[in-house]
């Protein structure tokens, strides 16, 4: 199995979750500028040209971070990385995965955009993202992780996107429960190993 990633991108959550699952995998780095890897043209792996992509041993390729996370969790049910398919708890988990993808991930993507000026980004960060951080912070004040006191794949994704805050000058220091969550995640061996593999430091 191969995980295609780019340093510090949204593939980090997939890598953390693969490690939490105890799954063997090979990391293949994608150069965003040239859309190539050591294997050659990345568009041959996925015509989207985006990371993450997970190439299974049978050659099939899965894309979309939240789908990859669910695939890993469902293939390794004994690890409890997501509630079982079809249960009400699973929908709670999907709610979080979707929130992180469409509210936070896309929100941060706006702040990375080369098409917007700094002033618009600053207004967006406080006006739109601020309330979302408040919502997450409030939720994490009641439990260690998004789904309660046990780690799930949704936490890997939340951690992944929140590591971008410093890069786009978003100050999360006032959100104490988010800070505690990030520190908790930084302490997990899966997170430490994933950061090291990408050449990154803890948040
Ligand atoms: N909907 C996709 C979005 C993936 C995505 O936006 N990946 C970014 C990195 S976080 C990427 O590959 N960017 C490279 C580019 O735009 O050229 C997912 O959630 O997996």
Coordinates of C-alpha atoms and ligand atoms in Angstrom, one line a residue:
X1 CA 0.0 0.0 0.0
X2 CA 1.3 3.5 -0.9
X3 CA 0.3 6.8 0.6
X4 CA 1.0 9.8 -1.7
X5 CA 1.6 12.9 0.3
X6 CA 3.2 16.4 0.3
X7 CA 5.0 17.8 3.3
X8 CA 2.6 19.5 5.7
X9 CA -0.4 18.9 3.6
X10 CA -3.8 17.3 4.3
X11 CA -2.2 13.8 3.8
X12 CA -0.9 14.0 7.4
X13 CA -4.2 12.7 8.8
X14 CA -4.1 9.7 6.5
X15 CA -0.6 8.9 7.6
X16 CA -1.4 9.2 11.3
X17 CA -4.5 7.0 10.9
X18 CA -2.5 4.4 9.0
X19 CA 0.0 4.3 11.8
X20 CA -2.8 4.1 14.4
X21 CA -4.2 1.2 12.4
X22 CA -0.8 -0.6 12.5
X23 CA -1.0 -0.8 8.7
X24 CA 2.2 -1.3 6.6
X25 CA 2.5 1.4 4.0
X26 CA 5.1 3.2 1.8
X27 CA 5.2 7.0 1.7
X28 CA 5.6 8.5 -1.7
X29 CA 6.3 12.3 -1.8
X30 CA 4.5 14.4 -4.5
X31 CA 6.1 17.5 -5.8
X32 CA 3.2 19.9 -6.1
X33 CA 4.9 22.2 -8.6
X34 CA 5.8 19.5 -11.1
X35 CA 3.1 17.0 -10.1
X36 CA 5.7 14.2 -10.1
X37 CA 7.0 11.6 -7.7
X38 CA 10.0 9.3 -7.7
X39 CA 7.8 7.0 -9.8
X40 CA 7.1 9.7 -12.5
X41 CA 3.9 11.5 -13.4
X42 CA 1.5 11.9 -10.4
X43 CA -1.5 12.4 -12.8
X44 CA -1.0 8.7 -13.6
X45 CA -1.9 7.9 -10.0
X46 CA -4.8 10.3 -9.8
X47 CA -6.0 12.6 -12.5
X48 CA -7.0 15.1 -9.9
X49 CA -3.3 15.6 -9.1
X50 CA -4.1 16.3 -5.4
X51 CA -3.0 14.6 -2.2
X52 CA -3.7 12.4 -0.4
X53 CA -4.1 9.3 -2.5
X54 CA -3.9 5.8 -1.2
X55 CA -2.9 3.1 -3.7
X56 CA -4.0 -0.3 -2.5
X57 CA -2.0 -3.5 -3.1
X58 CA -4.4 -4.5 -5.9
X59 CA -3.5 -1.2 -7.7
X60 CA -6.9 0.6 -7.0
X61 CA -6.5 4.2 -5.8
X62 CA -8.7 5.9 -3.2
X63 CA -8.7 9.7 -3.0
X64 CA -10.4 12.3 -0.8
X65 CA -9.0 12.4 2.7
X66 CA -12.3 11.6 4.6
X67 CA -12.8 8.6 2.4
X68 CA -9.3 7.3 2.9
X69 CA -9.7 7.7 6.7
X70 CA -13.0 5.7 6.6
X71 CA -11.4 3.0 4.5
X72 CA -8.5 2.6 7.0
X73 CA -10.9 2.5 9.9
X74 CA -13.2 0.0 8.3
X75 CA -10.4 -2.3 7.3
X76 CA -9.1 -2.3 10.8
X77 CA -12.2 -2.4 13.0
X78 CA -10.4 -3.8 16.0
X79 CA -8.5 -0.5 16.3
X80 CA -11.7 1.5 17.0
X81 CA -10.6 4.4 14.7
X82 CA -14.3 5.2 13.9
X83 CA -17.6 3.8 15.2
X84 CA -19.0 0.9 13.3
X85 CA -20.7 1.5 10.0
X86 CA -24.4 2.0 10.3
X87 CA -24.4 3.0 14.0
X88 CA -25.7 6.3 15.2
X89 CA -22.2 7.1 16.5
X90 CA -20.9 6.7 13.0
X91 CA -23.0 9.5 11.9
X92 CA -21.6 11.7 14.7
X93 CA -18.2 10.8 13.4
X94 CA -19.2 11.7 9.9
X95 CA -20.6 15.0 11.1
X96 CA -17.1 15.8 12.5
X97 CA -15.3 14.6 9.4
X98 CA -17.5 16.7 7.2
X99 CA -17.2 19.8 9.5
X100 CA -13.4 19.5 9.4
X101 CA -13.4 19.0 5.6
X102 CA -15.9 21.7 4.6
X103 CA -15.6 24.3 7.3
X104 CA -12.0 24.1 8.5
X105 CA -10.0 22.5 5.7
X106 CA -11.7 24.7 3.1
X107 CA -11.5 27.7 5.4
X108 CA -7.7 27.3 5.7
X109 CA -7.5 26.7 2.0
X110 CA -8.9 30.2 1.6
X111 CA -6.2 31.6 3.7
X112 CA -3.5 29.9 1.6
X113 CA -5.1 31.1 -1.6
X114 CA -2.8 33.2 -3.9
X115 CA -5.9 34.9 -5.3
X116 CA -6.9 36.8 -2.2
X117 CA -5.2 39.8 -0.6
X118 CA -4.0 39.8 3.0
X119 CA -6.8 42.1 4.2
X120 CA -9.6 39.9 2.8
X121 CA -7.9 36.9 4.4
X122 CA -7.7 38.6 7.8
X123 CA -11.4 39.5 7.6
X124 CA -12.3 35.9 6.6
X125 CA -10.2 34.4 9.4
X126 CA -11.9 36.4 12.2
X127 CA -15.4 36.7 10.5
X128 CA -15.8 33.1 9.3
X129 CA -13.2 30.8 10.9
X130 CA -13.3 32.4 14.4
X131 CA -16.7 31.1 15.3
X132 CA -15.7 27.6 14.0
X133 CA -12.7 27.6 16.3
X134 CA -14.9 28.7 19.1
X135 CA -17.3 25.8 18.4
X136 CA -14.4 23.2 18.4
X137 CA -12.8 24.7 21.5
X138 CA -16.1 24.5 23.4
X139 CA -16.6 20.9 22.3
X140 CA -13.1 19.9 23.3
X141 CA -13.5 21.6 26.8
X142 CA -15.8 18.6 27.5
X143 CA -13.8 15.7 26.2
X144 CA -10.2 14.9 25.3
X145 CA -11.1 14.0 21.7
X146 CA -13.8 14.8 19.2
X147 CA -15.8 11.6 19.8
X148 CA -15.2 11.4 23.5
X149 CA -12.2 10.3 25.5
X150 CA -10.9 7.9 22.8
X151 CA -8.9 9.0 19.8
X152 CA -10.5 8.6 16.4
X153 CA -9.6 9.3 12.8
X154 CA -11.6 12.6 13.0
X155 CA -9.0 13.8 15.5
X156 CA -6.2 13.1 13.1
X157 CA -7.9 15.3 10.5
X158 CA -8.7 18.1 13.0
X159 CA -5.1 18.0 14.2
X160 CA -3.8 18.0 10.6
X161 CA -5.7 21.2 9.6
X162 CA -5.0 23.0 12.9
X163 CA -1.3 22.6 12.4
X164 CA -1.7 25.1 9.5
X165 CA -2.7 28.0 11.8
X166 CA 0.8 29.3 12.3
X167 CA 1.5 29.2 8.6
X168 CA -1.4 31.5 7.8
X169 CA -0.9 33.7 10.9
X170 CA -4.0 32.5 12.7
X171 CA -3.5 32.8 16.4
X172 CA -5.1 29.9 18.3
X173 CA -3.4 30.6 21.6
X174 CA -6.6 31.9 23.2
X175 CA -8.4 28.6 22.5
X176 CA -7.2 26.7 25.6
X177 CA -9.0 23.4 24.9
X178 CA -7.7 23.4 21.3
X179 CA -4.2 24.0 22.7
X180 CA -4.6 21.1 25.1
X181 CA -5.9 18.9 22.3
X182 CA -2.9 19.7 20.1
X183 CA -0.5 18.9 22.9
X184 CA -2.3 15.6 23.5
X185 CA -2.1 14.8 19.8
X186 CA 1.6 15.8 19.7
X187 CA 2.2 13.2 22.4
X188 CA 0.8 10.3 20.4
X189 CA 3.5 8.0 18.9
X190 CA 1.6 7.9 15.6
X191 CA 1.7 11.7 15.3
X192 CA 5.4 12.0 16.3
X193 CA 6.3 9.3 13.7
X194 CA 4.2 11.0 11.0
X195 CA 5.7 14.4 11.6
X196 CA 9.2 13.0 11.6
X197 CA 8.5 11.2 8.3
X198 CA 7.4 14.5 6.8
X199 CA 10.4 16.4 8.3
X200 CA 8.1 18.5 10.5
X201 CA 8.2 19.5 14.2
X202 CA 5.3 19.1 16.7
X203 CA 2.8 22.0 16.7
Ligands
LIG1 N1 -11.0 17.2 -1.5 C1 -9.7 16.8 -1.4 C2 -8.8 18.0 -1.4 C3 -7.3 17.7 -1.4 C4 -6.5 18.9 -1.5 O1 -6.9 20.0 -1.6 N2 -5.1 18.6 -1.4 C5 -4.2 19.7 -1.5 C6 -3.2 19.7 -0.3 S1 -4.0 19.9 1.3 C7 -3.4 19.5 -2.8 O2 -3.1 18.4 -3.2 N3 -2.9 20.7 -3.3 C8 -2.1 20.7 -4.4 C9 -2.5 21.6 -5.5 O3 -3.5 22.2 -5.4 O4 -1.8 21.6 -6.5 C10 -9.5 16.0 -0.1 O5 -10.1 16.4 0.9 O6 -8.7 15.0 -0.1

